[in-house]
């Protein structure tokens, strides 16, 4: 059975330097996040990870109304958006994606 709970989808980018952190955040807030929302997310936020012992990271956090909406985004919208990111950032940025059911809040 597919969960009807809201679903969290997080993309964490590891960046090589502070200049690219600024460029990446500007890219996210300059349109990319809105494209994900247009693809089915109901809200989003950008978080700069500030752990001083870890590399430079920025996390884009999205909430989808349910797993069906996330699956639709992943199959219909994400491939083009991911290709855009690869074209822009190449191998200078690494991405980790995580999905989870929201169980409280």
mmCIF file of C-alpha atoms in Angstrom, residues 3-64:
data_model
loop_
_atom_site.group_PDB
_atom_site.id
_atom_site.type_symbol
_atom_site.label_atom_id
_atom_site.label_comp_id
_atom_site.label_asym_id
_atom_site.label_seq_id
_atom_site.Cartn_x
_atom_site.Cartn_y
_atom_site.Cartn_z
ATOM 1 C CA UNK A 3 1.536 5.808 2.039
ATOM 2 C CA UNK A 4 -0.726 8.843 2.030
ATOM 3 C CA UNK A 5 1.634 10.625 4.423
ATOM 4 C CA UNK A 6 3.657 13.587 3.252
ATOM 5 C CA UNK A 7 7.076 12.595 1.947
ATOM 6 C CA UNK A 8 10.407 14.351 2.424
ATOM 7 C CA UNK A 9 12.839 14.477 -0.482
ATOM 8 C CA UNK A 10 16.250 15.968 0.274
ATOM 9 C CA UNK A 11 19.120 16.613 -2.106
ATOM 10 C CA UNK A 12 22.458 17.337 -0.456
ATOM 11 C CA UNK A 13 25.169 18.890 -2.606
ATOM 12 C CA UNK A 14 28.827 18.815 -1.604
ATOM 13 C CA UNK A 15 30.677 21.773 -3.092
ATOM 14 C CA UNK A 16 34.409 22.457 -3.470
ATOM 15 C CA UNK A 17 34.564 26.081 -2.286
ATOM 16 C CA UNK A 18 32.611 29.031 -0.881
ATOM 17 C CA UNK A 19 32.244 30.710 -4.274
ATOM 18 C CA UNK A 20 30.438 27.672 -5.621
ATOM 19 C CA UNK A 21 28.267 27.508 -2.497
ATOM 20 C CA UNK A 22 27.004 30.999 -3.316
ATOM 21 C CA UNK A 23 26.510 30.160 -6.990
ATOM 22 C CA UNK A 24 24.677 26.949 -6.144
ATOM 23 C CA UNK A 25 22.339 28.627 -3.641
ATOM 24 C CA UNK A 26 21.611 31.360 -6.207
ATOM 25 C CA UNK A 27 20.803 28.686 -8.814
ATOM 26 C CA UNK A 28 18.470 26.874 -6.415
ATOM 27 C CA UNK A 29 16.635 30.007 -5.314
ATOM 28 C CA UNK A 30 16.705 31.556 -8.777
ATOM 29 C CA UNK A 31 14.356 29.018 -10.306
ATOM 30 C CA UNK A 32 15.285 25.408 -9.635
ATOM 31 C CA UNK A 33 13.229 25.141 -6.447
ATOM 32 C CA UNK A 34 10.219 26.647 -8.207
ATOM 33 C CA UNK A 35 10.569 24.018 -10.938
ATOM 34 C CA UNK A 36 10.458 21.243 -8.326
ATOM 35 C CA UNK A 37 7.367 22.845 -6.783
ATOM 36 C CA UNK A 38 5.810 23.019 -10.239
ATOM 37 C CA UNK A 39 6.592 19.302 -10.495
ATOM 38 C CA UNK A 40 4.542 18.481 -7.398
ATOM 39 C CA UNK A 41 6.356 19.537 -4.213
ATOM 40 C CA UNK A 42 4.214 21.530 -1.795
ATOM 41 C CA UNK A 43 7.068 23.357 -0.089
ATOM 42 C CA UNK A 44 10.823 23.676 -0.115
ATOM 43 C CA UNK A 45 13.714 25.152 1.790
ATOM 44 C CA UNK A 46 17.439 25.515 1.285
ATOM 45 C CA UNK A 47 19.717 24.747 4.227
ATOM 46 C CA UNK A 48 23.439 25.453 4.475
ATOM 47 C CA UNK A 49 24.943 22.615 6.532
ATOM 48 C CA UNK A 50 27.168 24.304 9.115
ATOM 49 C CA UNK A 51 28.974 21.370 10.715
ATOM 50 C CA UNK A 52 32.579 22.648 10.877
ATOM 51 C CA UNK A 53 33.991 19.111 10.632
ATOM 52 C CA UNK A 54 32.273 18.292 7.341
ATOM 53 C CA UNK A 55 32.800 19.501 3.772
ATOM 54 C CA UNK A 56 30.855 22.431 2.320
ATOM 55 C CA UNK A 57 27.273 21.237 1.854
ATOM 56 C CA UNK A 58 23.912 22.692 0.907
ATOM 57 C CA UNK A 59 20.685 20.744 1.257
ATOM 58 C CA UNK A 60 17.494 21.397 -0.683
ATOM 59 C CA UNK A 61 14.552 19.946 1.256
ATOM 60 C CA UNK A 62 11.237 19.332 -0.448
ATOM 61 C CA UNK A 63 7.915 18.046 0.847
ATOM 62 C CA UNK A 64 5.567 16.152 -1.462
#
